[in-house]
PDB file of C-alpha atoms in Angstrom:
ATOM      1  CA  UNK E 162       2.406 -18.172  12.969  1.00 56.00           C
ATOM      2  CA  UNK E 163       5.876 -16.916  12.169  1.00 63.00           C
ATOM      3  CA  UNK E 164       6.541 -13.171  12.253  1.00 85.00           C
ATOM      4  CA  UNK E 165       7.416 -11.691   8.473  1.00 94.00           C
ATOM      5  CA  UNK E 166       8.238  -7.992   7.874  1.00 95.00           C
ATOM      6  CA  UNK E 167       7.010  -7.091   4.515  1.00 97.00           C
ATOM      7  CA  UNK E 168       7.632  -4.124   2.476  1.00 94.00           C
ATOM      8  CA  UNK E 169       5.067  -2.917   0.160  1.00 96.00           C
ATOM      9  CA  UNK E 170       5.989  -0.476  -2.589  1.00 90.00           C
ATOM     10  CA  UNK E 171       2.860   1.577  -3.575  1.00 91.00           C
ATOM     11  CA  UNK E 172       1.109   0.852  -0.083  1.00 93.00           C
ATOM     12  CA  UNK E 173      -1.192   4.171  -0.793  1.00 92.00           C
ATOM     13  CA  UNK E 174      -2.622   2.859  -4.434  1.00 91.00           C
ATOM     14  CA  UNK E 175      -5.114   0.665  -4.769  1.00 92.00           C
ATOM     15  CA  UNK E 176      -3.654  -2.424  -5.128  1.00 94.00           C
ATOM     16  CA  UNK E 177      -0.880  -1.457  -2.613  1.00 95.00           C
ATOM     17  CA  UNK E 178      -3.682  -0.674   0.077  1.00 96.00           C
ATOM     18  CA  UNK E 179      -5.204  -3.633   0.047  1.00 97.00           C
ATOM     19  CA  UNK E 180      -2.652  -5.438   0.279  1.00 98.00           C
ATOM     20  CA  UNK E 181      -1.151  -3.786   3.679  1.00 98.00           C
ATOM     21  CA  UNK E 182      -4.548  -4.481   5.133  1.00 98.00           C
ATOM     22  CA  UNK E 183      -4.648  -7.914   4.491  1.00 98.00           C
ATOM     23  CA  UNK E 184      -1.498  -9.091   5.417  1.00 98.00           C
ATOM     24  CA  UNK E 185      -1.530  -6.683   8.885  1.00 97.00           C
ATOM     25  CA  UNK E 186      -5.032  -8.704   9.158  1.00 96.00           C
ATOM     26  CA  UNK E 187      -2.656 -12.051   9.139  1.00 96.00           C
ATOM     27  CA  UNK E 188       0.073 -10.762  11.646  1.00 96.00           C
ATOM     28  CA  UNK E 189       2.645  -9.248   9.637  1.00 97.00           C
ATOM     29  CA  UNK E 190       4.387  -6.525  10.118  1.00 96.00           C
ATOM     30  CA  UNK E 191       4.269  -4.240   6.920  1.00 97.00           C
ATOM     31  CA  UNK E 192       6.380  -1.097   5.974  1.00 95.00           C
ATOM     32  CA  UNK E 193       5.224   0.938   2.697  1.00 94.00           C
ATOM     33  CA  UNK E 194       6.810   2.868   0.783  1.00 91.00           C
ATOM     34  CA  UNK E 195       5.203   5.728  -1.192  1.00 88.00           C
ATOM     35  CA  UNK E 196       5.856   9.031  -2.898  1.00 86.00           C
ATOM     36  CA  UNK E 197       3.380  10.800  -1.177  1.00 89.00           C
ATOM     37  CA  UNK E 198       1.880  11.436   2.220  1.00 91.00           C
ATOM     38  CA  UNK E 199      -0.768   8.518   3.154  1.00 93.00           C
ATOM     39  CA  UNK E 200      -2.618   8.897   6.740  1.00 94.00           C
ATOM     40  CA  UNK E 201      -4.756   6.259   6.244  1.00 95.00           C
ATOM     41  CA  UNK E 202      -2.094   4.039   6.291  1.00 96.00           C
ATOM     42  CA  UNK E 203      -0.528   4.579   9.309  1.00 96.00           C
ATOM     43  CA  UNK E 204      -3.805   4.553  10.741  1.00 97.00           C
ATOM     44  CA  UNK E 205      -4.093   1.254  10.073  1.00 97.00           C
ATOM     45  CA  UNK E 206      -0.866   0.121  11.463  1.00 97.00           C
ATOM     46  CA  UNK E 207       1.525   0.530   8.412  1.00 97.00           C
ATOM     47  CA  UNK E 208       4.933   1.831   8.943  1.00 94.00           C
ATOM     48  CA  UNK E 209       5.479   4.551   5.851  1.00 94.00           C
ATOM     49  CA  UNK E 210       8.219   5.715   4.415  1.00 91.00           C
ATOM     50  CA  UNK E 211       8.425   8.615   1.967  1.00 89.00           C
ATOM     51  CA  UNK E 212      10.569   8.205  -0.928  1.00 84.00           C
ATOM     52  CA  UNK E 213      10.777   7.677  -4.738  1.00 79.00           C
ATOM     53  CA  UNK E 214      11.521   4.187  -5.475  1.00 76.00           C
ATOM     54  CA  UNK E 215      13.399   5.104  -8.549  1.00 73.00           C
ATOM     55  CA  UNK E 216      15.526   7.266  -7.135  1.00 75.00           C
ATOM     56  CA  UNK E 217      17.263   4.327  -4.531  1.00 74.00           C
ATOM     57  CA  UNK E 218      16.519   3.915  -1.313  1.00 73.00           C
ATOM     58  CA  UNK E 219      19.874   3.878   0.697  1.00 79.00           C
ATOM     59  CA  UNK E 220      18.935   6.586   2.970  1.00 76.00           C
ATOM     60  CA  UNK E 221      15.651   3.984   4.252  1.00 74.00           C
ATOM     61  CA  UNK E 222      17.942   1.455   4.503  1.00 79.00           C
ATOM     62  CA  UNK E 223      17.273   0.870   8.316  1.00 80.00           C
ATOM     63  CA  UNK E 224      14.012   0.605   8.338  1.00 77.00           C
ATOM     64  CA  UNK E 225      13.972  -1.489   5.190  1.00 82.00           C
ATOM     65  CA  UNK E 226      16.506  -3.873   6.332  1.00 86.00           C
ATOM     66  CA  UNK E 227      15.545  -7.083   7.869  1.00 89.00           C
ATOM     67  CA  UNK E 228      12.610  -7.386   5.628  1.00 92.00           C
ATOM     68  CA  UNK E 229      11.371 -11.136   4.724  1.00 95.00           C
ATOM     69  CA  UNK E 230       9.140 -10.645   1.220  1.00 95.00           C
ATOM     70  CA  UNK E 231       8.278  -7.220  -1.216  1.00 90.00           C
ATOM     71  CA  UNK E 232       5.654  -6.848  -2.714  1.00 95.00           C
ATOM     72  CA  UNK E 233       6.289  -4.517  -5.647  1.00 90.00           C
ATOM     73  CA  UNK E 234       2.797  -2.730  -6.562  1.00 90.00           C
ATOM     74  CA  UNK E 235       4.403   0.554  -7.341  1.00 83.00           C
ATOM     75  CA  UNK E 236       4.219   1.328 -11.185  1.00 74.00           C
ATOM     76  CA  UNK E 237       3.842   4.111 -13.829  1.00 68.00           C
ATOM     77  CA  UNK E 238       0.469   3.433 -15.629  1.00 69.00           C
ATOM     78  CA  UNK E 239      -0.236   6.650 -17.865  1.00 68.00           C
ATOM     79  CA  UNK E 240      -0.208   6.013 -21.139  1.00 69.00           C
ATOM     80  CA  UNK E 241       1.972   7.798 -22.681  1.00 74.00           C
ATOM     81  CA  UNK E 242       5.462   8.900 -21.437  1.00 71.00           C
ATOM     82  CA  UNK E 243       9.031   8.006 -21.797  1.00 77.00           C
ATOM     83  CA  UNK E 244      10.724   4.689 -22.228  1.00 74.00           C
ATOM     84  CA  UNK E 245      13.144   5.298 -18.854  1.00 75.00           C
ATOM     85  CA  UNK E 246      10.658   6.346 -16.728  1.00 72.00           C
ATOM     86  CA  UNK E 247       8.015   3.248 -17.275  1.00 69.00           C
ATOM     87  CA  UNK E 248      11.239   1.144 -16.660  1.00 73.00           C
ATOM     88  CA  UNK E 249      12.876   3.084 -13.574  1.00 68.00           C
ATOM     89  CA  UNK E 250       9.172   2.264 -11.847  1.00 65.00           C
ATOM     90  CA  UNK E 251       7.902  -0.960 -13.097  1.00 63.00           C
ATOM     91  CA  UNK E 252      11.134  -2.936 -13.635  1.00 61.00           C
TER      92      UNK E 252
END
């Protein structure tokens, strides 16, 4: 099997979780990123890094780099809120 490295945004949601689970189960390596502080995820295997994916990411750029897929399950879900900030997370 070849080796990917895959970045997950929102590895410490729901979604996001499961996700770094199942493809460490396959082989990959996986790095999330996440605004907050997730244990359980490094636990598991998961490189984390800490950081607000709408406010760039140049500073991660090393361990980022090199990556071979993203999966983006990082979003704003309330329901009410401005325009910008639904777009600076989801788009």
């Amino acid at each position: 099997m070849a080796h990917y490295k895959c970045i997950v945004t929102g590895g410490g949601g729901f979604v996001g979780f499961a996700l770094c689970r199942a493809l460490l189960g396959r082989g990959f390596e996986v790095v999330s990123i996440a605004r907050g502080d997730y244990p359980n995820l490094r636990e598991i295997g998961v490189t984390t890094v800490r950081a607000d994916i709408s406010k760039g990411l140049k500073e991660h750029y090393k361990v980022l780099s090199g990556a071979d897929v993203l999966f983006h399950t990082a979003s704003k879900v309330d329901m009410w809120g401005r325009y910008r900030d639904f777009y600076l997370s989801n788009v």
